[in-house]
Amino acid sequence: MFDGYDSCSEDTSSSSSSEESEEEVAPLPSNLPIIKNNGQVYTYPDGKSGMATCEMCGMVGVRDAFYSKTKRFCSVSCSRSYSSNSKKASILARLQGKPPTKKAKVLQKQPLVAKLAAYAQYQATLQNQAKTKAAVSMEGFSWGNYINSNSFIAAPVTCFKHAPMGTCWGDISENVRVEVPNTDCSLPTKVFWIAGIVKLAGYNALLRYEGFENDSGLDFWCNICGSDIHPVGWCAASGKPLVPPRTIQHKYTNWKAFLVKRLTGAKTLPPDFSQKVSESMQYPFKPCMRVEVVDKRHLCRTRVAVVESVIGGRLRLVYEDSEDRTDDFWCHMHSPLIHHIGWSRSIGHRFKRSDITKKQDGHFDTPPHLFAKVKEVDQSGEWFKEGMKLEAIDPLNLSTICVATIRKVLADGFLMIGIDGSEAADGSDWFCYHATSPSIFPVGFCEINMIELTPPRGYTKLPFKWFDYLRETGSIAAPVKLFNKDVPNHGFRVGMKLEAVDLMEPRLICVATVTRIIHRLLRIHFDGWEEEYDQWVDCESPDLYPVGWCQLTGYQLQPPASQSSRESQSGSSKQKKKAKSQQYKGHKKKRKMPVGKKPVSLSSLPLTGGVRRSFSGDEELTPPPYRTLPAQTALEAFPPPSTSQEFSPSLKTVTTLQLKEELIDGEDYNFLQGASDQESNGSANFYIKQEP
């Protein structure tokens, strides 16, 4: 690691008494670069002769890194400029009749003392500005403060294979050393120092400068994938100075020997770490690509949409027939909700034809190989049949697992699923799941895993019993062996923090916690909200991200809801519930309104027979990051939910309204797919990891 650096002539064995009492560095994972002491080391400022000042530009840096034997200049350019100006000064002195001095002064060169004085004033101004900014940002959300104050644990980056560095994170862990900017310094140039990772939280790391021992006074959080984080050795290779923090600069008399002792045998980032970060943040989807995506107003069909923007692999899709380009939908590029053009026709899925007869200029079909691949299945033998019963996550109320029925068998392993007791007669609320989807389960899954199963709406024989229900409806259960029973070693643990998409408002990413783990199924809780807003999500869902993902990609993170926000919205929701009690007296749930979010009008919700046909109540274009509104404007745009006449009781409430028969509006094409499966007796066995 020290190869290529200038040799140090000073005795590397000398050190202060405090150094001798240093404990050995704890061993770290073996696949990170090891810093070795092979005779060539850094030259660090030791309080005596380690620093130098360029006589041309005034730059302060490590002496051995300066140019020429005299170490008077920081670079060849400064040396030549000084020489040229010296000659001009000498000629000018002769013309003025003055004897030339032995060491001519550089023309227009400002004294170093004046520079330092000016810089000190500049630093004071910056500090005042920083204090002002800090006072404003205290009201914002900080992952570091949130984790430190509550002793939370974040899910590691390796749990998120779809996220940047998810597959090449390696053994980055505590005690890994990095080179970072030294903020505890009054020098006029940007200098660096070495820090060690004290704690990891997703992409974020709590760092402590070398030399502070157990003193956490200057510990700071930063994103380990940021542009200012470098492996040990980067400064020497880049000619950047390493300067100890001002607070501890007199702690040791020989910083070079201290660092050699501390760094020998320690771990640092791979040399190509920043390159890997950059490569992992390159996404194949580009604006103007055309895709087929689920119609958020009518879940049973797809529509053509165009990629408007890409942020961290998340796509903002605008439906192609949207006149004002505000009819949009957010999802990840690996989402099972998007497909290549022609997918609906190939499997027999319902599709809404666009009014646009030809592609707009610049738009082009997305290559099929860019989409997430589904597992191939064999439908020739025993397979799912129409009418079979199962359990499924309600796509319009992701906190519940409901009694469901297979309504149609499509090609390539896709199924149309309906939620019992909440279906429209025309099938407009059916939802497409693949046979290997982790969102469908065999009969008995909830009972064996102690999960509350939501019975069909209007079913009176409670508690619900599958045996009785199958007999009453004359149905059979889908065979257990047809379901996906793969459980990967995902690495999630109960209590871990992460950033998660609110799938009911897919443009929002919120602070969240894993509260329950059932095989590969995760119960995601949105911090600051009641449990009724939780969502069941697969462990490999592309809608889950490590802590720090929003900061890394520039997406806005929704902080935990405050108690006052919850109370005001709960009060408004209760009022609406009371008003709606004349229409439906069954189980209802209010929908959360995240902090700073515009209330949704019931009139804007697309309904079919009283059923919400949308994933999101947000029908307006609000791409992150969000624009900050003036106080008065903000009050007008975001009226308090407790007083707003347009506050919706929530998507979860709307989805439970009485269903009525009603045809879907617009031209709707159903591509028929012939299929003849043999009859199956089914099975009512409980879901277990092994074959029953």
XYZ file of C-alpha atoms in Angstrom:
692
model
C 0.000 0.000 0.000
C 2.926 2.310 0.556
C 4.615 1.400 -2.722
C 5.475 4.434 -4.822
C 5.715 6.903 -1.975
C 8.804 8.934 -1.107
C 11.173 7.219 1.295
C 11.322 8.721 4.740
C 14.732 9.525 6.190
C 13.458 9.905 9.712
C 13.596 7.115 12.247
C 10.262 5.324 11.999
C 10.813 3.613 15.308
C 10.606 6.794 17.345
C 7.288 7.573 18.927
C 5.825 9.129 22.019
C 5.113 7.249 25.188
C 1.436 7.287 24.365
C 2.133 5.382 21.159
C 3.863 2.573 23.006
C 0.716 1.924 24.989
C -1.374 1.559 21.851
C -3.206 -1.717 21.547
C -2.792 -3.823 18.456
C -5.276 -3.239 15.629
C -8.037 -5.838 15.668
C -7.999 -8.233 12.691
C -10.434 -7.397 9.905
C -11.907 -9.307 6.959
C -9.286 -10.515 4.572
C -10.562 -9.425 1.187
C -9.826 -5.716 1.665
C -6.428 -4.218 0.829
C -3.890 -4.460 3.635
C -1.715 -1.473 4.423
C 1.878 -2.715 4.650
C 5.088 -1.162 5.952
C 7.731 -2.358 3.525
C 10.323 0.388 3.973
C 8.498 3.077 1.998
C 6.070 5.154 3.988
C 4.218 8.426 4.045
C 5.965 11.559 5.210
C 3.561 13.218 7.631
C 3.854 16.559 9.387
C 5.695 15.959 12.649
C 5.616 19.475 14.024
C 9.160 20.282 12.849
C 10.159 19.839 9.252
C 7.211 17.955 7.775
C 5.390 20.974 6.295
C 6.392 23.433 3.595
C 4.933 26.562 1.999
C 5.095 27.238 -1.735
C 6.902 30.527 -2.341
C 4.890 31.148 -5.488
C 1.255 30.363 -4.630
C 1.422 30.112 -0.835
C 0.067 26.544 -0.691
C 0.853 24.646 2.518
C 1.519 20.922 2.223
C 3.711 17.950 3.042
C 7.357 18.944 2.500
C 8.451 15.741 0.779
C 5.649 16.103 -1.749
C 7.003 19.493 -2.906
C 9.057 20.017 -6.061
C 12.861 20.397 -6.284
C 15.555 19.659 -3.735
C 14.925 22.860 -1.811
C 11.192 22.091 -1.477
C 10.367 25.758 -2.186
C 7.571 25.079 -4.682
C 4.555 22.783 -4.740
C 4.825 22.060 -8.485
C 6.943 22.562 -11.599
C 4.531 25.251 -12.765
C 5.079 27.351 -9.616
C 8.842 26.910 -9.897
C 8.907 28.166 -13.491
C 6.528 31.022 -12.758
C 8.662 32.118 -9.823
C 11.813 31.984 -11.928
C 10.214 34.027 -14.692
C 8.879 36.670 -12.293
C 12.240 36.870 -10.514
C 13.978 37.723 -13.789
C 11.384 40.402 -14.529
C 11.831 41.862 -11.061
C 15.623 41.922 -11.486
C 15.439 43.723 -14.859
C 12.944 46.238 -13.434
C 15.280 46.944 -10.522
C 18.175 47.654 -12.892
C 16.021 50.010 -15.007
C 15.126 51.907 -11.824
C 18.802 52.169 -10.879
C 18.488 49.865 -7.892
C 21.000 47.115 -7.190
C 19.567 43.645 -7.697
C 18.988 41.730 -4.492
C 20.316 38.261 -3.886
C 16.787 36.946 -3.735
C 14.453 38.990 -5.878
C 10.858 39.287 -4.771
C 8.080 37.878 -6.885
C 5.990 40.539 -8.601
C 2.495 40.962 -7.116
C 3.034 38.115 -4.687
C 0.945 38.535 -1.558
C 2.773 37.812 1.720
C 1.823 34.515 3.352
C 0.820 36.271 6.575
C -1.670 38.406 4.671
C -3.027 35.322 2.949
C -3.477 33.499 6.226
C -5.179 36.523 7.770
C -7.569 36.773 4.842
C -8.218 33.056 4.987
C -8.907 33.231 8.727
C -11.533 35.895 8.063
C -12.987 33.748 5.272
C -13.124 30.728 7.606
C -14.927 32.795 10.237
C -17.535 33.792 7.646
C -18.010 30.170 6.610
C -18.425 29.080 10.215
C -21.105 31.710 10.767
C -22.898 30.542 7.644
C -22.589 26.931 8.774
C -24.143 27.785 12.134
C -27.043 29.485 10.389
C -27.575 26.496 8.093
C -27.306 24.076 10.997
C -30.049 25.924 12.851
C -32.329 25.477 9.849
C -31.429 21.855 9.136
C -32.055 20.748 12.732
C -35.713 20.504 11.809
C -34.821 18.074 9.026
C -34.153 14.386 9.333
C -30.689 12.899 9.908
C -30.151 9.160 9.751
C -27.032 9.504 11.901
C -28.805 11.296 14.742
C -31.805 8.985 14.441
C -29.685 5.841 14.732
C -27.344 7.164 17.428
C -30.058 8.504 19.698
C -32.054 5.269 19.579
C -29.259 2.685 19.147
C -30.896 1.365 16.002
C -29.347 -1.168 13.625
C -29.616 -0.750 9.869
C -29.917 -3.536 7.317
C -26.554 -4.100 5.583
C -26.091 -3.138 1.955
C -25.633 -6.809 1.030
C -29.358 -7.393 1.724
C -30.255 -5.281 -1.320
C -28.904 -6.952 -4.462
C -30.636 -4.430 -6.735
C -29.110 -1.404 -4.991
C -25.751 0.192 -5.928
C -22.834 -1.915 -4.615
C -25.341 -4.513 -3.377
C -23.421 -7.361 -5.015
C -19.884 -6.011 -4.544
C -19.971 -4.428 -1.086
C -17.387 -6.923 0.144
C -16.208 -6.877 3.743
C -16.541 -3.180 4.439
C -17.092 -3.100 8.177
C -15.990 -1.437 11.392
C -12.291 -0.522 11.755
C -11.769 -0.131 8.009
C -9.612 2.969 7.404
C -10.308 5.667 4.819
C -8.944 9.067 3.866
C -11.428 11.888 4.311
C -11.334 15.709 4.328
C -10.031 17.167 7.587
C -12.679 19.613 8.763
C -10.804 20.407 11.980
C -8.145 22.480 10.252
C -7.509 26.162 9.552
C -5.249 25.783 6.519
C -6.251 27.651 3.350
C -6.357 24.494 1.247
C -8.411 21.327 1.417
C -6.451 18.769 3.389
C -7.182 15.192 4.397
C -6.671 12.863 7.312
C -7.228 9.200 8.013
C -10.365 8.013 9.814
C -11.705 4.647 10.897
C -15.246 3.330 10.624
C -16.815 3.173 14.083
C -20.285 2.074 12.976
C -22.012 1.174 9.705
C -25.649 1.895 8.867
C -26.341 0.958 5.268
C -24.279 3.277 3.090
C -23.682 5.612 6.025
C -20.641 5.271 8.249
C -19.778 6.878 11.574
C -16.123 7.921 11.252
C -13.507 8.897 13.824
C -10.214 10.581 12.979
C -7.068 8.634 13.793
C -5.529 9.866 17.022
C -8.770 10.496 18.883
C -8.675 7.088 20.580
C -11.923 6.777 22.568
C -12.845 10.441 22.182
C -16.038 10.709 20.102
C -16.132 14.495 20.205
C -15.474 14.943 16.479
C -17.132 11.760 15.181
C -19.179 12.399 12.066
C -21.513 10.524 9.717
C -20.953 10.387 5.992
C -21.998 8.301 3.012
C -19.214 5.812 2.377
C -19.951 5.963 -1.362
C -19.475 9.736 -1.425
C -16.905 11.444 -3.615
C -14.768 12.576 -0.652
C -14.171 9.080 0.741
C -10.972 7.417 -0.492
C -8.854 4.364 0.307
C -5.660 4.872 2.290
C -2.945 5.807 -0.183
C -5.106 8.027 -2.363
C -3.645 11.257 -0.970
C -0.084 10.208 -1.653
C -0.960 9.100 -5.179
C -2.868 12.328 -5.825
C -0.414 14.715 -4.170
C -2.906 15.723 -1.487
C -1.584 16.689 1.969
C -2.388 14.670 5.093
C -2.712 16.983 8.085
C -3.760 15.921 11.616
C -6.831 17.611 13.134
C -6.078 20.816 15.010
C -7.597 19.456 18.222
C -4.961 16.743 18.550
C -2.062 18.104 16.506
C 0.166 18.391 19.609
C -0.763 14.984 20.975
C 2.114 13.222 19.254
C 5.591 14.436 18.387
C 5.964 12.033 15.470
C 2.730 11.614 13.530
C 4.457 9.633 10.836
C 5.514 6.885 13.227
C 2.065 6.916 14.831
C 0.294 6.358 11.526
C 2.737 3.693 10.414
C 2.003 1.767 13.592
C -1.755 2.280 13.389
C -2.134 1.505 9.704
C 0.200 -1.451 9.296
C -2.016 -4.520 8.934
C -5.250 -2.520 8.872
C -7.850 -2.696 6.097
C -8.930 -0.021 3.670
C -11.276 0.307 0.703
C -10.383 -1.393 -2.582
C -8.433 0.922 -4.923
C -11.261 0.777 -7.489
C -14.050 1.366 -4.970
C -15.169 4.702 -6.421
C -15.145 3.208 -9.909
C -17.356 0.346 -8.773
C -19.758 2.807 -7.161
C -19.965 4.751 -10.405
C -20.496 1.623 -12.477
C -23.194 0.285 -10.158
C -25.123 3.532 -10.606
C -25.341 3.217 -14.385
C -28.836 2.182 -15.428
C -29.863 0.684 -18.786
C -33.269 2.355 -18.851
C -33.231 5.758 -20.510
C -35.806 8.513 -21.046
C -38.120 8.086 -24.051
C -38.183 4.280 -23.745
C -41.650 2.739 -24.118
C -42.921 -0.006 -21.797
C -46.127 -1.759 -20.835
C -47.100 -1.057 -17.233
C -50.090 -1.855 -15.045
C -52.907 0.646 -15.348
C -53.108 2.226 -11.892
C -56.795 2.980 -12.454
C -57.733 -0.533 -13.586
C -55.373 -3.160 -12.263
C -56.622 -5.874 -14.602
C -54.976 -4.330 -17.658
C -51.777 -2.711 -18.860
C -51.081 0.494 -20.760
C -48.188 1.883 -22.741
C -46.037 4.344 -20.831
C -42.866 6.284 -21.586
C -39.870 6.629 -19.287
C -39.738 10.280 -18.270
C -36.805 10.148 -15.841
C -34.564 7.669 -14.036
C -33.402 8.233 -10.441
C -31.345 5.526 -8.793
C -32.959 2.869 -10.980
C -36.455 4.107 -10.189
C -38.505 5.101 -13.207
C -41.022 7.860 -13.511
C -43.357 6.555 -16.200
C -45.853 8.789 -17.970
C -48.766 7.048 -19.663
C -48.416 7.601 -23.387
C -51.950 8.913 -23.845
C -51.579 11.463 -21.042
C -52.275 14.872 -22.577
C -50.542 17.032 -19.965
C -47.912 14.401 -19.022
C -48.996 14.418 -15.370
C -50.610 10.964 -15.415
C -47.576 9.130 -14.123
C -46.496 6.057 -12.204
C -43.316 5.373 -10.197
C -41.643 1.968 -10.000
C -38.212 0.350 -10.048
C -36.749 -0.869 -13.327
C -36.847 -4.448 -11.918
C -40.468 -4.162 -10.835
C -42.799 -7.005 -11.884
C -45.324 -4.341 -12.909
C -43.503 -3.307 -16.114
C -42.939 -5.330 -19.266
C -41.710 -4.990 -22.817
C -44.014 -3.833 -25.587
C -46.091 -6.812 -26.764
C -45.976 -8.674 -23.458
C -49.740 -8.477 -22.885
C -50.507 -9.923 -26.294
C -47.998 -12.744 -25.837
C -49.560 -14.079 -22.615
C -53.217 -13.153 -23.123
C -53.338 -10.265 -20.647
C -55.890 -7.483 -20.964
C -54.466 -4.326 -22.544
C -55.736 -0.793 -23.134
C -54.903 0.456 -26.585
C -53.507 3.960 -26.686
C -55.223 6.668 -28.692
C -51.839 7.479 -30.201
C -51.615 5.645 -33.506
C -47.850 5.917 -33.911
C -44.808 6.499 -31.757
C -43.894 10.052 -30.988
C -40.597 11.358 -32.254
C -37.708 10.081 -30.175
C -39.698 7.357 -28.427
C -38.574 3.765 -28.901
C -39.461 0.357 -27.490
C -37.373 -0.873 -24.583
C -35.319 -3.977 -25.474
C -36.978 -7.032 -23.847
C -33.728 -8.249 -22.254
C -33.666 -5.240 -19.895
C -36.683 -6.430 -17.912
C -36.587 -8.684 -14.871
C -36.785 -12.334 -15.844
C -39.360 -14.622 -14.261
C -38.682 -18.253 -13.487
C -39.734 -20.647 -16.213
C -42.503 -23.042 -15.225
C -43.940 -26.217 -16.702
C -47.677 -25.850 -17.255
C -48.066 -29.149 -19.086
C -48.570 -31.274 -15.952
C -50.458 -30.509 -12.770
C -51.065 -26.781 -12.777
C -53.238 -23.999 -11.426
C -56.868 -24.048 -12.549
C -59.524 -21.394 -12.645
C -61.558 -21.367 -9.455
C -58.797 -22.696 -7.198
C -58.487 -20.995 -3.831
C -55.360 -19.516 -2.281
C -54.151 -16.695 -0.058
C -52.741 -13.494 -1.566
C -51.525 -10.061 -0.563
C -54.191 -7.549 -1.500
C -52.492 -5.219 -4.029
C -54.730 -2.365 -2.872
C -54.195 -2.967 0.836
C -50.705 -4.352 1.301
C -51.101 -4.739 5.062
C -53.498 -7.653 4.579
C -53.363 -11.182 3.224
C -56.765 -12.186 1.914
C -58.778 -15.159 0.726
C -58.383 -15.182 -3.044
C -59.335 -17.108 -6.169
C -57.582 -17.839 -9.457
C -59.830 -16.213 -12.022
C -57.843 -16.868 -15.173
C -54.749 -18.811 -16.179
C -52.517 -16.992 -18.658
C -49.457 -18.152 -20.563
C -45.879 -18.285 -19.236
C -47.025 -18.984 -15.675
C -49.041 -15.804 -15.121
C -52.331 -15.858 -13.207
C -55.181 -13.418 -12.759
C -56.136 -13.290 -9.077
C -59.301 -11.902 -7.499
C -59.885 -11.067 -3.828
C -62.962 -12.949 -2.614
C -65.859 -10.719 -1.621
C -64.377 -7.625 -3.246
C -64.569 -8.364 -6.945
C -66.348 -6.574 -9.745
C -68.406 -8.829 -11.992
C -66.419 -7.781 -15.068
C -63.087 -8.682 -13.466
C -61.867 -5.109 -13.576
C -60.096 -5.474 -10.231
C -58.260 -8.706 -10.925
C -54.523 -8.519 -10.508
C -51.775 -10.357 -12.365
C -49.335 -12.441 -10.307
C -46.787 -14.923 -11.617
C -47.014 -18.471 -10.297
C -43.642 -18.012 -8.593
C -44.630 -14.688 -7.045
C -43.816 -14.378 -3.332
C -47.123 -12.519 -2.911
C -49.368 -15.614 -3.266
C -49.540 -18.470 -0.771
C -51.239 -21.837 -0.424
C -54.297 -22.329 1.737
C -53.310 -22.380 5.408
C -50.186 -20.220 5.093
C -51.518 -17.521 7.435
C -52.743 -20.008 10.022
C -49.495 -21.957 10.209
C -47.474 -18.715 10.489
C -49.886 -16.996 12.884
C -50.815 -14.207 10.482
C -54.299 -12.715 10.500
C -56.112 -13.805 7.343
C -58.678 -11.346 6.007
C -61.892 -13.287 5.191
C -64.156 -12.397 2.263
C -66.153 -9.250 2.848
C -69.593 -10.142 4.123
C -68.605 -13.632 5.258
C -70.365 -14.168 8.597
C -69.092 -17.531 9.841
C -66.245 -16.253 11.973
C -63.634 -17.229 12.882
C -62.866 -18.110 9.297
C -62.122 -21.784 8.618
C -60.735 -22.869 5.267
C -62.293 -26.334 5.448
C -65.788 -24.936 5.883
C -65.282 -22.249 3.255
C -64.049 -24.703 0.608
C -67.020 -26.972 1.277
C -69.527 -24.121 1.143
C -68.153 -22.710 -2.097
C -67.544 -26.090 -3.712
C -63.940 -25.098 -4.374
C -60.565 -26.766 -4.102
C -57.299 -25.377 -2.834
C -54.397 -24.843 -5.205
C -51.770 -27.583 -4.704
C -49.033 -26.582 -2.270
C -46.269 -27.898 -4.524
C -47.077 -25.308 -7.201
C -46.072 -22.374 -4.987
C -42.649 -20.834 -4.646
C -41.007 -22.240 -1.521
C -37.494 -20.854 -2.052
C -36.273 -18.918 0.988
C -32.970 -17.115 0.318
C -30.520 -16.232 3.043
C -31.551 -12.591 2.830
C -29.808 -11.316 5.962
C -32.698 -9.239 7.313
C -33.388 -9.232 11.054
C -36.316 -7.890 13.041
C -35.703 -4.293 14.073
C -33.426 -3.377 11.181
C -33.853 0.076 9.663
C -34.091 0.761 5.947
C -35.651 3.046 3.359
C -38.826 1.652 1.808
C -41.242 2.707 -0.901
C -44.774 3.360 0.248
C -46.367 1.157 -2.404
C -49.670 2.935 -1.945
C -47.863 6.151 -2.898
C -44.979 4.766 -4.971
C -43.300 8.127 -5.479
C -42.595 8.305 -1.725
C -39.676 6.597 0.013
C -39.933 6.545 3.796
C -37.965 5.712 6.924
C -39.008 2.164 7.794
C -38.353 -0.831 10.040
C -38.547 -4.593 9.578
C -40.985 -5.722 12.287
C -41.615 -9.324 11.298
C -40.034 -11.991 9.091
C -41.974 -15.000 7.777
C -39.690 -17.070 5.557
C -38.960 -14.598 2.767
C -41.843 -12.281 3.625
C -41.065 -9.049 5.492
C -43.471 -6.895 7.449
C -42.415 -3.279 6.809
C -43.453 -0.638 9.320
C -43.279 3.068 8.461
C -41.738 4.861 11.425
C -44.099 7.282 13.106
C -47.269 5.613 11.793
C -49.632 3.045 13.249
C -49.298 -0.643 12.404
C -52.357 -0.582 10.181
C -50.226 1.170 7.562
C -47.646 -1.635 7.480
C -46.974 -3.489 4.245
C -46.027 -7.070 3.448
C -43.039 -7.058 1.081
C -40.769 -9.747 -0.319
C -37.166 -9.788 0.925
C -35.912 -9.311 -2.655
C -38.329 -6.513 -3.495
C -36.736 -3.710 -5.546
C -38.744 -1.270 -3.434
C -36.491 -1.694 -0.388
C -33.218 0.222 -0.052
C -30.330 0.570 2.393
C -30.066 3.499 4.761
C -28.483 6.361 2.811
C -29.837 5.343 -0.601
C -31.876 8.530 -0.993
C -28.857 10.675 -0.150
C -26.665 8.731 -2.571
C -29.086 8.994 -5.502
C -30.552 12.439 -4.794
C -34.065 11.147 -4.036
C -36.029 12.816 -1.240
C -36.554 10.744 1.907
C -39.793 11.074 3.855
C -38.970 11.355 7.602
C -40.959 9.643 10.363
C -44.312 11.267 10.990
C -44.594 13.472 14.051
C -47.194 12.775 16.692
C -49.097 15.964 15.893
C -49.347 14.966 12.230
C -50.692 11.543 13.149
C -53.255 12.931 15.552
C -54.576 15.552 13.134
C -54.861 13.059 10.303
C -56.402 10.413 12.539
C -59.040 12.892 13.680
C -59.912 13.807 10.114
C -60.055 10.167 9.126
C -62.430 9.365 11.972
C -64.772 12.143 10.858
C -64.822 10.761 7.350
C -65.384 7.254 8.645
C -68.444 8.435 10.533
C -69.801 10.130 7.434
C -69.264 7.003 5.351
C -70.856 4.629 7.836
C -74.183 4.874 6.004
C -72.641 3.339 2.894
C -70.630 0.492 4.334
C -70.459 -0.849 7.877
C -67.665 -3.329 7.408
C -64.013 -3.135 8.368
C -62.281 0.041 7.223
C -58.798 1.455 7.457
C -57.662 5.008 7.056
C -54.764 5.769 4.755
C -51.741 7.616 6.069
C -50.773 10.980 4.663
C -46.973 11.348 4.908
C -45.447 14.566 6.203
C -45.752 17.432 3.757
C -48.070 15.550 1.428
C -51.061 17.062 -0.302
C -54.445 15.709 0.813
C -56.305 13.777 -1.851
C -59.830 14.487 -2.929
C -62.262 11.608 -3.219
C -63.494 13.174 -6.419
C -60.092 12.629 -7.991
C -60.014 8.920 -7.186
C -60.841 6.691 -10.138
C -63.667 4.457 -8.990
C -65.415 1.553 -10.633
C -68.534 0.638 -8.754
C -67.137 2.266 -5.645
C -63.769 0.490 -5.878
C -60.533 2.425 -6.114
C -58.635 1.436 -9.275
C -55.379 3.106 -8.444
C -52.198 2.383 -6.585
C -51.844 6.007 -5.642
C -54.070 8.866 -4.660
C -51.462 11.240 -5.996
C -52.514 12.030 -9.544
C -50.227 15.003 -9.975
C -46.643 15.255 -11.103
C -44.443 15.634 -8.046
C -41.043 14.170 -8.858
C -38.408 14.250 -6.110
C -36.692 16.320 -4.925
C -39.641 18.497 -3.986
C -39.867 22.230 -4.336
C -39.975 24.169 -1.072
C -43.030 26.385 -0.952
C -43.250 29.762 0.807
C -45.158 29.686 4.073
C -48.333 31.235 2.719
C -48.306 29.193 -0.470
C -47.622 26.022 1.466
C -50.674 26.591 3.632
C -52.812 26.983 0.559
C -51.339 23.974 -1.204
C -51.306 21.719 1.853
C -54.345 22.484 4.008
C -54.423 20.717 7.396
C -56.157 17.324 7.073
C -58.351 18.044 10.089
C -60.016 20.995 8.357
C -59.734 20.067 4.706
C -62.989 19.154 3.053
C -61.101 17.152 0.447
C -59.288 14.783 2.777
C -59.734 11.178 1.680
C -60.435 8.487 4.285
C -57.616 6.655 2.478
C -57.042 4.116 -0.176
C -57.525 1.336 2.348
C -60.967 2.745 3.168
C -61.959 3.209 -0.436
C -61.049 -0.333 -1.375
C -63.625 -1.714 1.049
C -66.631 0.114 -0.413
C -69.534 -1.820 -1.917
C -68.719 -3.259 -5.354
C -71.096 -2.904 -8.268
C -70.970 -4.133 -11.828
C -69.555 -1.580 -14.206
C -67.703 -1.877 -17.472
C -64.206 -0.428 -17.755
C -64.038 2.791 -19.691
C -61.891 3.090 -22.794
C -61.034 0.538 -25.434
C -60.042 -2.688 -23.710
C -58.462 -5.584 -25.588
C -58.302 -9.073 -24.175
C -55.798 -11.264 -25.992
C -57.102 -14.811 -25.663
C -54.640 -17.570 -24.956
C -55.762 -21.144 -25.452
C -54.876 -23.503 -22.610
C -56.089 -26.940 -21.625
C -54.930 -28.105 -18.226
C -55.868 -31.408 -16.656
C -58.152 -31.459 -13.661
C -56.475 -31.401 -10.256
C -57.848 -32.398 -6.892
C -55.713 -29.801 -5.151
C -54.397 -29.913 -1.633
C -55.176 -28.177 1.627
C -51.792 -28.840 3.197
C -50.106 -25.996 5.039
C -47.216 -24.115 3.542
C -43.842 -25.344 4.773
C -40.303 -25.007 3.441
C -40.011 -28.673 2.514
C -42.238 -30.553 0.157
C -45.297 -31.895 2.041
